Tab-separated table of C-alpha atoms in Angstrom:
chain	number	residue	atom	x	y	z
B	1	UNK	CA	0.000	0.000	0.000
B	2	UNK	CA	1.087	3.179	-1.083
B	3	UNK	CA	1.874	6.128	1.710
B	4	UNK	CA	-0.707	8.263	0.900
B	5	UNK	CA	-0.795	10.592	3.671
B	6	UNK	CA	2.503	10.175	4.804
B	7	UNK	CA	5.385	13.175	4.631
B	8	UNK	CA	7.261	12.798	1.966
B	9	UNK	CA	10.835	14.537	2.357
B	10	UNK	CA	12.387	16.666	-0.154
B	11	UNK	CA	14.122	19.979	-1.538
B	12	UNK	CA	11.539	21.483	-3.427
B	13	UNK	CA	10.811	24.716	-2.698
B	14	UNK	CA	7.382	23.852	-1.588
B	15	UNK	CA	9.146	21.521	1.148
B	16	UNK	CA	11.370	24.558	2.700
B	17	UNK	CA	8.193	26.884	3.014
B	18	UNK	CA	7.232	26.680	6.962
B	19	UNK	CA	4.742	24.743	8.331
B	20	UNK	CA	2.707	28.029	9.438
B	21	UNK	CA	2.677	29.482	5.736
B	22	UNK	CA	1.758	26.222	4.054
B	23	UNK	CA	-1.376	26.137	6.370
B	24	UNK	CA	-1.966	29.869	6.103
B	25	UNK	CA	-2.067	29.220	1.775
B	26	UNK	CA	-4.123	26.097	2.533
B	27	UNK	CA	-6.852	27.624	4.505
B	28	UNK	CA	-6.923	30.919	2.396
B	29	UNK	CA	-7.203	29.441	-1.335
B	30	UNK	CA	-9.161	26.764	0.183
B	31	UNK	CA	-11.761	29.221	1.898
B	32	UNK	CA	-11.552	31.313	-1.472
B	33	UNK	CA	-12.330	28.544	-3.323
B	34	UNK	CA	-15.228	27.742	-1.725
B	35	UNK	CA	-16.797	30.843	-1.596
B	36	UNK	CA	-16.712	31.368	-4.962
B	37	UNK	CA	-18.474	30.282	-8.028
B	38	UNK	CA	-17.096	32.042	-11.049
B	39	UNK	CA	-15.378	29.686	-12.706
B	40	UNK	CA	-12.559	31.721	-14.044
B	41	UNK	CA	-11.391	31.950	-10.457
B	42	UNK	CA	-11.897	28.478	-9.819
B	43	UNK	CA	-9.869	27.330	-13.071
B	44	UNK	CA	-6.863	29.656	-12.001
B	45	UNK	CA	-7.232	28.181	-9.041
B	46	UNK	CA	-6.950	24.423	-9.925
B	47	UNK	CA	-4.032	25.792	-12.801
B	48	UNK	CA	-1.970	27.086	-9.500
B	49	UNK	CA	-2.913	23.764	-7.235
B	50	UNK	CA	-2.018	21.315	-10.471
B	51	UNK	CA	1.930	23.100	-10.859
B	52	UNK	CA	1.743	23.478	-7.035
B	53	UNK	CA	1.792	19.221	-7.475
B	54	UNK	CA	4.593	19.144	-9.741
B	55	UNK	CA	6.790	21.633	-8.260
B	56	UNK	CA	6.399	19.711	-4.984
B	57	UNK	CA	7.699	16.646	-6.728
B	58	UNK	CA	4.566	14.849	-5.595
B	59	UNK	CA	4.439	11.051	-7.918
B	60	UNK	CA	0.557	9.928	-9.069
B	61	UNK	CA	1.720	6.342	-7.278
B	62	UNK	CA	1.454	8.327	-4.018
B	63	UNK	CA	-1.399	9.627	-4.287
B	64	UNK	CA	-3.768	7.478	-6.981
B	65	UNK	CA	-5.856	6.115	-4.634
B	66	UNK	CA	-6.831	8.796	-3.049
B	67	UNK	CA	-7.619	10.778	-6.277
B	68	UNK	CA	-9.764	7.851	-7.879
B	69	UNK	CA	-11.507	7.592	-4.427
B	70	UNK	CA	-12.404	11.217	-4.465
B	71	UNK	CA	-13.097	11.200	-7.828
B	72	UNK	CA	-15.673	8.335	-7.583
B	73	UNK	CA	-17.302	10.192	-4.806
B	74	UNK	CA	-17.273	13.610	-6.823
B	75	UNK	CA	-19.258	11.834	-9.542
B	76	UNK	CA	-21.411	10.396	-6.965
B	77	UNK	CA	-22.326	13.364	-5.735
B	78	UNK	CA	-22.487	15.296	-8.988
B	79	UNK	CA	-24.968	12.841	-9.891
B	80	UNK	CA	-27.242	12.963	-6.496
B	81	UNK	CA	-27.232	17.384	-7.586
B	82	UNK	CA	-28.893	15.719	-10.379
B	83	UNK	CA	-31.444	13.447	-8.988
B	84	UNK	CA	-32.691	15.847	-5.818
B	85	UNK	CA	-31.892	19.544	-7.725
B	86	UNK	CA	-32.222	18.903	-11.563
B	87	UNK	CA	-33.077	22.347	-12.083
B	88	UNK	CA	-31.210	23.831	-9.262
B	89	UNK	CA	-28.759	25.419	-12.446
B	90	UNK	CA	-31.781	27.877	-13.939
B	91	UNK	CA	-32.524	29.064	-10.973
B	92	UNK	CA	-28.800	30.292	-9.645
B	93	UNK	CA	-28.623	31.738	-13.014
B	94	UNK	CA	-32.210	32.817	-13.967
B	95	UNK	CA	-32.412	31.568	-17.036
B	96	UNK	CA	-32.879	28.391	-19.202
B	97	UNK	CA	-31.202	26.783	-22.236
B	98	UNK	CA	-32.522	23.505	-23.069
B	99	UNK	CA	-30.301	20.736	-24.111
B	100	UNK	CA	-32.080	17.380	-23.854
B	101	UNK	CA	-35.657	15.924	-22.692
B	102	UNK	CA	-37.975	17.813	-21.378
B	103	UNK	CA	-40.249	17.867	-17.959
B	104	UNK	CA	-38.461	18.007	-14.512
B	105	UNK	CA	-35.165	15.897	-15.637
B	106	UNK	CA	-34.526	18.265	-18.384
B	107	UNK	CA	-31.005	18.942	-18.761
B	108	UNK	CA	-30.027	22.312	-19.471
B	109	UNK	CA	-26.921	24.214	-20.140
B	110	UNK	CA	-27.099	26.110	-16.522
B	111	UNK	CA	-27.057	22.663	-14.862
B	112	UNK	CA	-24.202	21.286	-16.645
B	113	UNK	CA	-22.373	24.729	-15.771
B	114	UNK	CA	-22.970	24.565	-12.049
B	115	UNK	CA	-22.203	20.866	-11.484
B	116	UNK	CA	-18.887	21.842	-13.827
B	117	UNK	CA	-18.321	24.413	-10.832
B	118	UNK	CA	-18.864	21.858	-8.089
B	119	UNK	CA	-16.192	19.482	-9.963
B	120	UNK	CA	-14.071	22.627	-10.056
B	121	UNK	CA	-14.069	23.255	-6.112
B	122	UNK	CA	-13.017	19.312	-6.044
B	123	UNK	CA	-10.215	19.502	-8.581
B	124	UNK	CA	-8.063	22.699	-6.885
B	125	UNK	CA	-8.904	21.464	-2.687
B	126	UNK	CA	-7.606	18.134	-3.155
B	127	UNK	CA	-4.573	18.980	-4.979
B	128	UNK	CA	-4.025	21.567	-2.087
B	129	UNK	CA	-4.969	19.382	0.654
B	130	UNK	CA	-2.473	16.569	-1.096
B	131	UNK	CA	0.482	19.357	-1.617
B	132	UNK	CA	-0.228	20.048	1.889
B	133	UNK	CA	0.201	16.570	3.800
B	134	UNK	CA	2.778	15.578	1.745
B	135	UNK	CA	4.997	18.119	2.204
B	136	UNK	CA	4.506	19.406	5.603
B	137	UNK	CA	6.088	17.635	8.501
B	138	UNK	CA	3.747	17.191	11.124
B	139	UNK	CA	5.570	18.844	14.109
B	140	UNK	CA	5.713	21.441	11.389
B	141	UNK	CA	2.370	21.708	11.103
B	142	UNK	CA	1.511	21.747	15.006
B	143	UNK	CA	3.746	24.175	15.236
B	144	UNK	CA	2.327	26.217	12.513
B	145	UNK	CA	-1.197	25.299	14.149
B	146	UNK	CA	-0.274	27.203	17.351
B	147	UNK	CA	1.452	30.036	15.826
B	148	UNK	CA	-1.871	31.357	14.581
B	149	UNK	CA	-3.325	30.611	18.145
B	150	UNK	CA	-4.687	26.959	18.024
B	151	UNK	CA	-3.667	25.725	21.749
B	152	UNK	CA	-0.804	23.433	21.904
B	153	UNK	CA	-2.652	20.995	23.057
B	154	UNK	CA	-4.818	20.477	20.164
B	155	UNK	CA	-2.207	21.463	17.577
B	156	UNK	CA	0.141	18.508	19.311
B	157	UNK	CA	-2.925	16.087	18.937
B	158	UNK	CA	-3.463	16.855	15.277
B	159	UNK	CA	0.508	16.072	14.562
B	160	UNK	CA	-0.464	12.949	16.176
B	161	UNK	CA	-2.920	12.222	14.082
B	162	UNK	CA	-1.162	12.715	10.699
B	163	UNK	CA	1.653	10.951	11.936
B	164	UNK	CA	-0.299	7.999	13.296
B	165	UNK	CA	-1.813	7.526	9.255
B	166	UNK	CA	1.378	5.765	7.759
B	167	UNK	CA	1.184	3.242	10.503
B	168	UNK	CA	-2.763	2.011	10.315
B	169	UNK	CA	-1.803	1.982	6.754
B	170	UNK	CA	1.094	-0.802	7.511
B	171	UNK	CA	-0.944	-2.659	10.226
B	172	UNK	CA	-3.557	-3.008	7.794
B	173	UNK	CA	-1.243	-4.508	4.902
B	174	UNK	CA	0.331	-6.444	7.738
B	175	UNK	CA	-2.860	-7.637	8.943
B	176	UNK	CA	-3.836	-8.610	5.776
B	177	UNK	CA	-1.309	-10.692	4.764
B	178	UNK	CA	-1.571	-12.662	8.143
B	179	UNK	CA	-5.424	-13.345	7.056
B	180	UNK	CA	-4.517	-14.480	3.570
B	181	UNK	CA	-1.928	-16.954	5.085
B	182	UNK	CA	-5.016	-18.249	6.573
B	183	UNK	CA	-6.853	-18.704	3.547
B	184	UNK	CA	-8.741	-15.638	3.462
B	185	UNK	CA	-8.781	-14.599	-0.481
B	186	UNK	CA	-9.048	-11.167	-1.102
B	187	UNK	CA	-7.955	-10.583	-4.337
B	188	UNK	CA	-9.659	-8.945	-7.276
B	189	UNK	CA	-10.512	-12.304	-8.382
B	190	UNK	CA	-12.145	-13.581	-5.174
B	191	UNK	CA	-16.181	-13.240	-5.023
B	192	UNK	CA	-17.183	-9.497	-2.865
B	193	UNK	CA	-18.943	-11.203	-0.543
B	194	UNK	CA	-15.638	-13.033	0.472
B	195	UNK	CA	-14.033	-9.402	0.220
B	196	UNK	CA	-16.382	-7.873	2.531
B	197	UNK	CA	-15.906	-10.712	4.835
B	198	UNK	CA	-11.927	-10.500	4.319
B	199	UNK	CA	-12.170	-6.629	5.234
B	200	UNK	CA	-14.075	-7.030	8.169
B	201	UNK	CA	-11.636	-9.573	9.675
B	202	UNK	CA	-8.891	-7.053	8.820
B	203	UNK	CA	-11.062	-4.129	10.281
B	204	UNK	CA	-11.920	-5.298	13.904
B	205	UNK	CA	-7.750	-6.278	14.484
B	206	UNK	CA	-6.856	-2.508	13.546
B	207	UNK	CA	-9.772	-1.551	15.492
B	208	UNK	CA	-8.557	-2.865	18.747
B	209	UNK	CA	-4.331	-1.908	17.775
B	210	UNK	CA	-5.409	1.185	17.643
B	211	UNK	CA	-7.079	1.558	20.623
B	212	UNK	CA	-4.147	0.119	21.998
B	213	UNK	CA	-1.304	2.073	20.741
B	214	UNK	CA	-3.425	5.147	21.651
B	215	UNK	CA	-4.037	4.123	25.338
B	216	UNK	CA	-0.202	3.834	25.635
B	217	UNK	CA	0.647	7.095	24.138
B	218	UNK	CA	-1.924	8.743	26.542
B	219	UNK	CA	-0.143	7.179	29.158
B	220	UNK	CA	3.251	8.075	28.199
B	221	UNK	CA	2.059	11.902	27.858
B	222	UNK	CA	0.546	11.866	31.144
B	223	UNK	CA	3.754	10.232	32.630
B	224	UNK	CA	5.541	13.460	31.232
B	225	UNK	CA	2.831	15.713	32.626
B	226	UNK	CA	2.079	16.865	29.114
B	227	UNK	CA	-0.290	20.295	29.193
B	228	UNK	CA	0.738	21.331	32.310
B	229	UNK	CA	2.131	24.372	31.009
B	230	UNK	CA	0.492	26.728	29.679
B	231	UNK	CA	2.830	27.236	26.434
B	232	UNK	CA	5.567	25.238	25.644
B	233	UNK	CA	8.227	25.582	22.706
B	234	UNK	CA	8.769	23.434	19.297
B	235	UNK	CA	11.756	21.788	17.969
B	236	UNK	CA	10.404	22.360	14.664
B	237	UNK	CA	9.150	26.217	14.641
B	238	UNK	CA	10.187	27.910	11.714
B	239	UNK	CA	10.853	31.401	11.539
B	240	UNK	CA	9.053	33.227	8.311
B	241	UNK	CA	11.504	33.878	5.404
B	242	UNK	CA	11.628	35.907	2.269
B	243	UNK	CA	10.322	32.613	0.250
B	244	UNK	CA	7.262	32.873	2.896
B	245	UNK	CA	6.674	36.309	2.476
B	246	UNK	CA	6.998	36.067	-1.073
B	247	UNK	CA	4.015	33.251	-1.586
B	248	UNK	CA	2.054	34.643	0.986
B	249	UNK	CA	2.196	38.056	-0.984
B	250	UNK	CA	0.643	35.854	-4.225
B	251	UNK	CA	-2.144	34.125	-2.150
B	252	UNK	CA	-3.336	37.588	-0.924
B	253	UNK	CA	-3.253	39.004	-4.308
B	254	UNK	CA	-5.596	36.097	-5.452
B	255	UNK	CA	-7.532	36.656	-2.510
B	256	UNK	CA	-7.947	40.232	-3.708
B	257	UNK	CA	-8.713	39.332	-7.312
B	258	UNK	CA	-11.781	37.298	-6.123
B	259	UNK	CA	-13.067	39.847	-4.063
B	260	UNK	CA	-12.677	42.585	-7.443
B	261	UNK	CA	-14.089	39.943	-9.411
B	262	UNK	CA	-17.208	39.741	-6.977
B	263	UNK	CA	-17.410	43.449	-7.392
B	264	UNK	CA	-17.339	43.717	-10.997
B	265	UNK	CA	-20.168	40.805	-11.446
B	266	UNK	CA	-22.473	41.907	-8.732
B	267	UNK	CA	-22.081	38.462	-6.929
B	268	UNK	CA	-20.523	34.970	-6.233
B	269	UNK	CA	-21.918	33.697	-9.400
B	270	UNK	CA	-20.975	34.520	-13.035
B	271	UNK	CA	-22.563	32.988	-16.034
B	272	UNK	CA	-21.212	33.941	-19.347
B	273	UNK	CA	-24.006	32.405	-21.457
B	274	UNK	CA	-26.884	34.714	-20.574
């Protein structure tokens, strides 16, 4: 199983950005992202994210499953829009342009725009979110996490958490070879009822190792009087740089050229076919 999660070392200059400026460009485009729905912005947006992947170095091998997993569920839920809100589309953008059939399932132009906006916001987050993990060391990130005021204690708790990933991935390969030395079949080629029974005898042994492992490291933090003090420092803190300053500089000029573009359309929304 590939390290999907998992921080990946390296030189890029991506990699030597601080942990507190990769979450402050995470959170802003992110939030920007979201907000909007002019697709111009959003484009730009997943342009910057996509180069953001290669300048990182980041391989598809690391991250494929991930991506086809998100990508299933973005169709999924680009098709549910459909099937609850077929006609959600004309009225965001007050108008109608007929394409196919006709009644309540009609599809029109509109609708085809907005759920190409909704793939949009899923193409430029997860490349973010992706360039993010990968690249960000998790006492990194804690630290960044309680530079901009999230307590210690929480910000230590989240590194915990992305550093704990790697290893439920390995238990879970190692558990699963132990059940196919058994005789439990779970390849492609077994039936998927024998799958689903495969996965759930993998499922309840990392169940109960991870409630294990995370009883002892409670322990061991308690032993050391963890969040007794009211701060405490970080081995990892990064000081901001001129490379920090620099790429926080671009994020706030995108920032600003969604909220100009919100100005000169009247609203969130822009529709060039009306």
């Amino acid at each position: 199983m590939n390290n999907i999660f998992g921080y990946q070392p390296g030189r890029s200059i991506v990699h030597q950005l601080s942990g507190g400026t990769k979450l402050l460009i995470f959170l802003l485009l992110t939030i920007s992202g979201m907000l909007s729905f002019d697709v111009r912005y959003l484009v730009l947006l997943m342009l910057i994210a996509i180069i953001g992947l290669k300048v990182a170095g980041i391989h598809w091998k690391n991250v494929s499953t991930i991506v086809k997993f998100v990508a299933v569920f973005a169709l999924m839920n680009l098709l549910l829009i459909y099937i609850f809100a077929p006609q959600y589309g004309t009225t965001l953008f007050h108008s109608k342009t007929l394409l196919l059939g006709h009644g309540f399932y009609a599809l029109t132009l509109e609708q085809l725009f907005y759920e190409f906006i909704v793939l949009a916001k899923y193409f430029f987050s997860l490349p973010l979110a992706l360039i993010f993990l990968l690249t960000t060391n998790p006492s990194e990130f804690a630290a960044g996490l309680n530079k901009i005021g999230v307590s210690y204690r929480i910000s230590y708790a989240v590194a915990l958490t992305l550093r704990y990933i790697p290893t439920i991935q390995q238990e879970f390969v190692t558990i699963s070879h132990a059940q196919q030395a058994r005789g439990f079949d779970m390849s492609k080629h077994a039936p998927f009822t024998q799958r689903i029974k495969g996965a759930f005898g993998i499922m309840m042994p990392l169940v109960f190792s991870s409630l294990s492992k995370i009883d002892e490291i409670s322990r061991s933090m308690d032993l050391r009087r963890f969040g007794k003090e009211r701060q405490r420092s970080w081995y990892y803190e990064q000081k901001f740089k001129r490379q920090d300053w620099y790429f926080l500089i671009g994020v706030a000029v995108l920032v600003i050229l969604e909220i100009l573009l919100m100005k000169l359309t009247g609203s969130r929304f822009w529709y060039p076919f009306s």
